[in-house]
Amino acid sequence: MKTRTFFISLIFVFLFCTIGVARELKVTSRMSYYTHEKTAEIIVYLPEGEGNVSVEGDNTIFDLHSGVNLIPVKAETLHTGDNKRTVTITRKNGIKEDFPVNIIRLTPKTNEVKIDRLTGNLLIDGWQWLPVGFYSSLKDHNYEFLRSEVTQGINLYSPYHTISAENQDARMAYLDLCAQLGIKVNYNVCSLAGSQGVGLNVKATPEEKYKALKEEILRVKDHPALLSYYIADEPDGQGVSPELLKQSYDLIHELDPYHPVSVVIISSLPARRYAGTYDIIMADPYPVPNAPATEAPRMIREIYEQMCYEKAVWLVPQVFGGGEIWTREPSAREVRLMIYGSILAGARGIQGFHRMPDSGSPLLWNGFKEVAVELQQIAPYLYDPNPQPVSSDKDQITACAYRRGDNLLIIAQNTVNNPLPVTLSIPEIINGTAKLIFENRKVQINDGQITDILPPFGTGVYKIALKEQPSAIVSGNLLVNPSFEESVEAGEMTGGSGGAGGKGATLFPDPRIAYDGEISLRLNNPFRNAGASRSLFPIDNESDRTYILSVWARTDARSLAENKKKGEKMTFKLSLNSLGEEEFELTDTWKKYELICPPKAYKRTHHGGASGAITLIGEGTVWFDLAQITPEISISTKRTEDQKGFIVSMESYLKDGEIRYTTDGSEPAASSLLYEKPFEVRSVQTITARVYAGGKAYATTSQTVAAHKALDAKVTYLQPYHPKYSAGGDNAMTDGKFAPLNAQAPLWHGYLGNDIDLVVDLGSIQPVHRISLGFLQSLTAWVMPPKELEVLLSNDGEKYRTAGKIKYGEARQGAGEYDYIRVPFVISKLRSNARYVRIKAKHPKTLPSWYRVQGESWMFIDEVVIE
């Protein structure tokens, strides 16, 4: 016999952490059942002390420590059906106890729903799923409501209804619609399962109900929208015995072992009493205004302490009011407190009671949806089996830390209706920044402490990167936010837009799966060509370049099967405006797809140039990630270690492409230098390169690399640049970086009204032979080059002599309405010595007289190059 240590220790703190203290030793199968898994696990929760454990049929002895221990069981030792095992626990004092455990193994099924009892989370077809939805009535007008609300983060629906022949078509219709939209259903069979809940048919006998329940389970058990069976509405308040519900529970699991059973209770006391009747326990405290909103998380915590590692715990938050005993609705902030407080207390599902879609305050419902979207974006962190406590300097703050890979998520909830300054002590003693992912701001972390202000009943969700995150984004990518990681609020991804025109198609960031980073873009079409799409921000393309739009994508097995059943393929389309488009067929594994667009004239009709787009054609769900647009070749630079030069790198994005280049600005030929590795540049050089691939020579591209005399030199501004266009600060004029041809690029210094008057200090008197500058011209951005440029030199910074003047006058015609032009100004052949170089450029003041509109003009400059 051999001994192994195999455990997860959870830290339990009543006030600050999500997980309350379980009060008793527990031994359960981790998953409600197993299908695809290669290893099953038994949870052994030891409240205190140490010992060891063995499982019947396995000679291995595992050490036990206080907290949660996961004991592995090889799946190949399990047969289909029940696998009863005796688990023997030996305490450190020698006392032995036996515990029966049933490990259920089933054959895989496409609509299976499992409960992970370690975390209380659901897995649907192997995908993690955090349900956030609502109760409501079964009315036809709810169909349009579902189509709109699925785009707002709602993924669960549970209408209350009877089970009768008269409404069978309506029940099937909403199930079918939910399956199309990607919404799951907590299916209400209360009227047949013995509860005296909504829709009770008082005339039916128990035998008739039992028979009808059996027929209904057989009717819906294979439906793709089915999440669970809801069998009892507040049985503890209506005198329904656990024994009566147990009959329905057992029948349901006999007919359909793949879906859990849920009940809702009105207090925490009956949670254990009804434990044999449910897999999901929901609580509906509805406290406002008769009790504080904190009553909801208090009740959830009490239930969780009883049922953790056995059952999933959900909250039914109060999203209604103004009737019966509730004299007002809760505020949106109170709903936020109820939900987030309950998440911190152990809830892993939210099914709000809203009565009717068109009832109540729209702001209340919008507040509920706002939290729904937020929870979808942080859900994978809530699956952390080892959440850690976060202490606070305020008793009114509850907080917890969840780890996922090399990222930490801190959730802090203010439980009072006043703003609170707060200091949080996180588990990692680090310094850096924490990003508030739903507020587009950052706060400092100092020695493991975060100081912030939480609004009344407000939530702070802080994301901390513990390590630098690797990425496969290439240097030549032209798209904003190619991996969909950046957002400024919940449900949003910068760098594009998307939608479906009210047809129920959805676009969301999905943190459960990604090819690059943590987030992917998830599109869902409820039917073919429903309109799920993502438009990408335009690039500044050039007419002689080849552009490659690429993306990684995958679908799921169910979407493939549904399309195949209809004789169709699961496809999507990539397009780059008039430059090209192509349709691709998807698989259920990550694969790279490329649209190659050869050189083609493109008439700009808006700011920027060609816009990429991803359009889902097939019916179902697809994930996209790492969407990039590149030219056929890119040249990039970074500073050398001594900061006096540049390392030049080049990449070809065409298959089997090789790069030939020159360093004197001449046209490269097939016999020119072959690029093999990055190289240093310690002067001002124009690198010109082209790709040769498939027997074809592509267009050339050039980039000036300016390791010039003024690199990192101090610049004094005698006239200030505009703060809106700072290019990063005073050193932007001598940092060796050239701005791209885009008025929005953050590398331009912008002037409005003021002339340019700046002095570059070379640090010592040096030979000066050539001075070059670049200005921008853009009609639609209202940016024009200067009317006149003067360069002056000085040895002492007081007496200046003119080195050269350029009288440019009015901006030249010839550029298109939406074109960007770099206008170079060069003073050469100076043969002079100087320490100080003064640049004076006369502002154009207005748009040129030949332009169709008149107005005040900007002046943009990016770099002063001194040789």
CSV table of C-alpha atoms in Angstrom, one decimal, residues 238-486:
chain,number,residue,atom,x,y,z
A,238,GLN,CA,-47.3,25.9,1.9
A,239,GLY,CA,-47.3,22.7,3.9
A,240,VAL,CA,-46.0,20.4,1.1
A,241,SER,CA,-44.1,17.5,2.6
A,242,PRO,CA,-40.7,16.4,1.5
A,243,GLU,CA,-42.0,12.9,1.1
A,244,LEU,CA,-44.5,14.0,-1.6
A,245,LEU,CA,-41.8,15.9,-3.5
A,246,LYS,CA,-39.4,13.0,-3.1
A,247,GLN,CA,-41.7,10.8,-5.2
A,248,SER,CA,-41.5,13.4,-8.1
A,249,TYR,CA,-37.8,13.9,-7.6
A,250,ASP,CA,-37.1,10.1,-7.9
A,251,LEU,CA,-39.4,9.7,-10.9
A,252,ILE,CA,-37.7,12.6,-12.7
A,253,HIS,CA,-34.2,11.2,-12.1
A,254,GLU,CA,-35.3,7.7,-13.2
A,255,LEU,CA,-36.7,9.1,-16.5
A,256,ASP,CA,-34.0,11.7,-17.0
A,257,PRO,CA,-30.8,11.4,-15.0
A,258,TYR,CA,-29.1,14.1,-17.1
A,259,HIS,CA,-30.9,17.2,-15.7
A,260,PRO,CA,-31.1,18.5,-12.1
A,261,VAL,CA,-34.2,19.3,-10.1
A,262,SER,CA,-34.8,22.6,-8.4
A,263,VAL,CA,-37.0,23.9,-5.6
A,264,VAL,CA,-37.4,27.4,-4.1
A,265,ILE,CA,-37.7,28.0,-0.3
A,266,ILE,CA,-38.6,31.1,1.6
A,267,SER,CA,-36.2,30.6,4.6
A,268,SER,CA,-33.0,28.9,5.3
A,269,LEU,CA,-34.4,26.5,7.9
A,270,PRO,CA,-35.9,23.8,5.6
A,271,ALA,CA,-32.8,23.5,3.3
A,272,ARG,CA,-31.7,20.3,5.1
A,273,ARG,CA,-35.3,19.0,5.6
A,274,TYR,CA,-36.0,19.1,1.8
A,275,ALA,CA,-32.5,18.0,0.8
A,276,GLY,CA,-33.7,14.7,-0.8
A,277,THR,CA,-36.0,16.6,-3.1
A,278,TYR,CA,-33.6,18.8,-5.1
A,279,ASP,CA,-30.2,19.3,-6.7
A,280,ILE,CA,-30.6,23.1,-6.9
A,281,ILE,CA,-31.9,25.0,-3.9
A,282,MET,CA,-33.2,28.4,-4.7
A,283,ALA,CA,-34.0,31.1,-2.1
A,284,ASP,CA,-36.4,33.9,-2.5
A,285,PRO,CA,-36.1,36.2,0.6
A,286,TYR,CA,-37.8,39.3,-1.1
A,287,PRO,CA,-36.8,41.6,1.8
A,288,VAL,CA,-37.4,45.2,0.5
A,289,PRO,CA,-38.8,47.3,2.1
A,290,ASN,CA,-39.6,45.3,5.2
A,291,ALA,CA,-36.0,44.3,5.8
A,292,PRO,CA,-32.6,45.4,4.5
A,293,ALA,CA,-31.4,44.1,1.2
A,294,THR,CA,-28.6,42.3,3.1
A,295,GLU,CA,-31.2,39.8,4.2
A,296,ALA,CA,-30.7,38.1,0.8
A,297,PRO,CA,-27.0,37.3,1.1
A,298,ARG,CA,-27.5,36.4,4.8
A,299,MET,CA,-30.1,33.8,3.9
A,300,ILE,CA,-27.9,32.4,1.1
A,301,ARG,CA,-24.9,32.1,3.4
A,302,GLU,CA,-27.0,30.1,5.9
A,303,ILE,CA,-28.2,27.8,3.2
A,304,TYR,CA,-24.7,27.4,1.7
A,305,GLU,CA,-23.3,26.5,5.1
A,306,GLN,CA,-25.7,23.6,5.3
A,307,MET,CA,-25.6,22.4,1.7
A,308,CYS,CA,-22.2,23.2,0.3
A,309,TYR,CA,-20.5,20.3,-1.5
A,310,GLU,CA,-23.9,18.7,-1.9
A,311,LYS,CA,-26.2,21.0,-3.7
A,312,ALA,CA,-26.1,24.1,-6.0
A,313,VAL,CA,-27.4,27.3,-4.4
A,314,TRP,CA,-29.2,30.0,-6.3
A,315,LEU,CA,-30.7,33.3,-5.4
A,316,VAL,CA,-34.1,34.5,-6.5
A,317,PRO,CA,-33.6,38.3,-6.1
A,318,GLN,CA,-36.5,40.6,-5.7
A,319,VAL,CA,-37.0,42.5,-9.0
A,320,PHE,CA,-40.5,43.6,-8.3
A,321,GLY,CA,-42.5,45.5,-5.7
A,322,GLY,CA,-45.5,47.8,-5.1
A,323,GLY,CA,-48.0,45.0,-4.4
A,324,GLU,CA,-49.2,42.6,-1.8
A,325,ILE,CA,-47.0,43.2,1.3
A,326,TRP,CA,-44.3,44.9,-0.7
A,327,THR,CA,-45.0,48.7,-0.7
A,328,ARG,CA,-42.2,49.6,-3.0
A,329,GLU,CA,-39.7,48.1,-5.4
A,330,PRO,CA,-36.1,47.7,-4.5
A,331,SER,CA,-33.7,50.2,-6.1
A,332,ALA,CA,-31.3,49.0,-8.8
A,333,ARG,CA,-28.6,49.4,-6.2
A,334,GLU,CA,-30.4,47.2,-3.7
A,335,VAL,CA,-30.7,44.5,-6.4
A,336,ARG,CA,-27.0,44.8,-7.0
A,337,LEU,CA,-26.3,44.3,-3.3
A,338,MET,CA,-28.6,41.3,-3.2
A,339,ILE,CA,-27.0,39.6,-6.1
A,340,TYR,CA,-23.3,40.4,-5.6
A,341,GLY,CA,-23.7,39.8,-1.8
A,342,SER,CA,-25.2,36.4,-2.5
A,343,ILE,CA,-22.5,35.5,-5.1
A,344,LEU,CA,-20.0,36.3,-2.3
A,345,ALA,CA,-22.0,34.1,0.0
A,346,GLY,CA,-21.9,31.1,-2.3
A,347,ALA,CA,-24.8,31.5,-4.8
A,348,ARG,CA,-24.0,30.3,-8.3
A,349,GLY,CA,-27.2,31.0,-10.1
A,350,ILE,CA,-29.6,34.0,-10.3
A,351,GLN,CA,-33.3,33.7,-11.2
A,352,GLY,CA,-34.9,37.0,-10.6
A,353,PHE,CA,-38.6,37.3,-9.9
A,354,HIS,CA,-39.9,40.1,-12.2
A,355,ARG,CA,-43.6,39.2,-12.4
A,356,MET,CA,-44.2,40.6,-16.0
A,357,PRO,CA,-41.7,41.9,-18.6
A,358,ASP,CA,-43.6,45.2,-18.9
A,359,SER,CA,-44.2,45.8,-15.2
A,360,GLY,CA,-42.2,47.8,-12.8
A,361,SER,CA,-39.5,50.4,-13.2
A,362,PRO,CA,-37.4,50.1,-16.4
A,363,LEU,CA,-34.4,51.3,-14.4
A,364,LEU,CA,-34.8,48.5,-11.9
A,365,TRP,CA,-34.9,45.9,-14.7
A,366,ASN,CA,-32.0,47.6,-16.4
A,367,GLY,CA,-30.0,47.5,-13.2
A,368,PHE,CA,-30.7,43.7,-13.0
A,369,LYS,CA,-29.5,43.2,-16.6
A,370,GLU,CA,-26.4,45.3,-15.9
A,371,VAL,CA,-25.4,42.8,-13.2
A,372,ALA,CA,-26.3,39.9,-15.5
A,373,VAL,CA,-23.8,41.1,-18.1
A,374,GLU,CA,-21.1,41.7,-15.5
A,375,LEU,CA,-21.5,38.2,-14.0
A,376,GLN,CA,-21.2,36.6,-17.4
A,377,GLN,CA,-17.9,38.3,-17.9
A,378,ILE,CA,-16.4,37.2,-14.6
A,379,ALA,CA,-18.1,33.8,-14.3
A,380,PRO,CA,-14.9,31.6,-14.8
A,381,TYR,CA,-13.3,33.3,-11.7
A,382,LEU,CA,-16.3,32.2,-9.6
A,383,TYR,CA,-15.4,28.6,-10.4
A,384,ASP,CA,-12.3,28.9,-8.4
A,385,PRO,CA,-12.5,26.1,-5.7
A,386,ASN,CA,-10.2,28.0,-3.4
A,387,PRO,CA,-11.4,31.6,-3.0
A,388,GLN,CA,-9.4,33.6,-0.6
A,389,PRO,CA,-10.5,36.1,2.0
A,390,VAL,CA,-9.9,39.8,1.4
A,391,SER,CA,-10.0,41.8,4.6
A,392,SER,CA,-11.2,45.4,4.8
A,393,ASP,CA,-10.9,48.3,7.1
A,394,LYS,CA,-14.7,48.7,7.1
A,395,ASP,CA,-17.1,46.1,8.6
A,396,GLN,CA,-19.7,47.1,6.0
A,397,ILE,CA,-17.6,45.7,3.1
A,398,THR,CA,-17.6,42.1,2.1
A,399,ALA,CA,-14.9,41.0,-0.3
A,400,CYS,CA,-13.2,37.9,-1.7
A,401,ALA,CA,-10.4,37.0,-4.2
A,402,TYR,CA,-10.7,34.5,-7.0
A,403,ARG,CA,-7.7,33.2,-9.0
A,404,ARG,CA,-7.7,32.1,-12.5
A,405,GLY,CA,-4.3,31.3,-14.0
A,406,ASP,CA,-2.1,34.3,-13.5
A,407,ASN,CA,-4.9,36.7,-12.9
A,408,LEU,CA,-6.6,37.6,-9.6
A,409,LEU,CA,-10.2,39.0,-9.4
A,410,ILE,CA,-11.3,40.9,-6.3
A,411,ILE,CA,-15.0,41.5,-5.7
A,412,ALA,CA,-15.9,44.0,-3.0
A,413,GLN,CA,-19.4,44.8,-2.0
A,414,ASN,CA,-20.6,47.9,0.0
A,415,THR,CA,-23.5,46.8,2.1
A,416,VAL,CA,-24.7,50.2,3.2
A,417,ASN,CA,-26.4,53.0,1.4
A,418,ASN,CA,-23.5,55.5,1.8
A,419,PRO,CA,-20.3,55.9,-0.1
A,420,LEU,CA,-17.4,54.3,1.7
A,421,PRO,CA,-13.7,54.9,1.4
A,422,VAL,CA,-12.1,51.5,1.8
A,423,THR,CA,-8.8,49.8,2.1
A,424,LEU,CA,-8.7,46.1,0.9
A,425,SER,CA,-5.9,43.8,1.9
A,426,ILE,CA,-5.5,41.3,-1.0
A,427,PRO,CA,-3.9,37.8,-0.5
A,428,GLU,CA,-0.8,38.7,-2.7
A,429,ILE,CA,1.7,41.2,-1.3
A,430,ILE,CA,2.4,43.0,-4.5
A,431,ASN,CA,2.7,46.5,-5.9
A,432,GLY,CA,1.2,47.6,-9.2
A,433,THR,CA,-2.2,48.4,-10.5
A,434,ALA,CA,-5.6,46.9,-10.4
A,435,LYS,CA,-8.1,47.5,-13.2
A,436,LEU,CA,-11.7,48.0,-12.4
A,437,ILE,CA,-13.0,46.1,-15.4
A,438,PHE,CA,-16.5,47.6,-15.4
A,439,GLU,CA,-15.5,51.2,-14.8
A,440,ASN,CA,-12.6,51.8,-17.2
A,441,ARG,CA,-10.2,53.0,-14.5
A,442,LYS,CA,-7.3,51.7,-12.5
A,443,VAL,CA,-6.2,52.0,-8.8
A,444,GLN,CA,-2.8,51.5,-7.3
A,445,ILE,CA,-1.8,48.5,-5.3
A,446,ASN,CA,0.7,49.3,-2.5
A,447,ASP,CA,2.1,46.4,-0.5
A,448,GLY,CA,-1.0,44.3,-1.3
A,449,GLN,CA,-3.5,47.0,-0.4
A,450,ILE,CA,-6.1,48.7,-2.6
A,451,THR,CA,-7.5,52.0,-1.5
A,452,ASP,CA,-10.7,53.1,-3.2
A,453,ILE,CA,-14.2,54.5,-2.7
A,454,LEU,CA,-17.3,52.3,-3.2
A,455,PRO,CA,-20.6,54.0,-4.0
A,456,PRO,CA,-23.7,53.3,-2.0
A,457,PHE,CA,-24.6,49.6,-2.2
A,458,GLY,CA,-21.8,49.6,-4.9
A,459,THR,CA,-19.5,46.9,-6.1
A,460,GLY,CA,-15.8,47.1,-7.0
A,461,VAL,CA,-14.5,44.4,-9.3
A,462,TYR,CA,-10.8,44.6,-9.6
A,463,LYS,CA,-8.7,42.5,-12.0
A,464,ILE,CA,-5.0,42.1,-11.2
A,465,ALA,CA,-2.5,40.5,-13.6
A,466,LEU,CA,0.1,38.7,-11.5
A,467,LYS,CA,2.3,38.1,-14.5
A,468,GLU,CA,2.7,39.6,-17.9
A,469,GLN,CA,0.2,37.9,-20.2
A,470,PRO,CA,1.7,36.4,-23.4
A,471,SER,CA,0.0,37.1,-26.7
A,472,ALA,CA,0.2,35.9,-30.3
A,473,ILE,CA,-0.6,39.3,-31.7
A,474,VAL,CA,1.9,40.0,-34.5
A,475,SER,CA,3.8,43.3,-34.8
A,476,GLY,CA,2.3,44.2,-38.2
A,477,ASN,CA,-1.3,43.9,-36.9
A,478,LEU,CA,-3.4,47.0,-37.8
A,479,LEU,CA,-6.6,46.2,-35.8
A,480,VAL,CA,-7.5,47.7,-32.5
A,481,ASN,CA,-8.0,45.1,-29.7
A,482,PRO,CA,-7.4,42.0,-31.9
A,483,SER,CA,-7.8,39.5,-29.0
A,484,PHE,CA,-11.0,41.2,-27.7
A,485,GLU,CA,-9.4,41.6,-24.2
A,486,GLU,CA,-9.9,45.3,-23.8
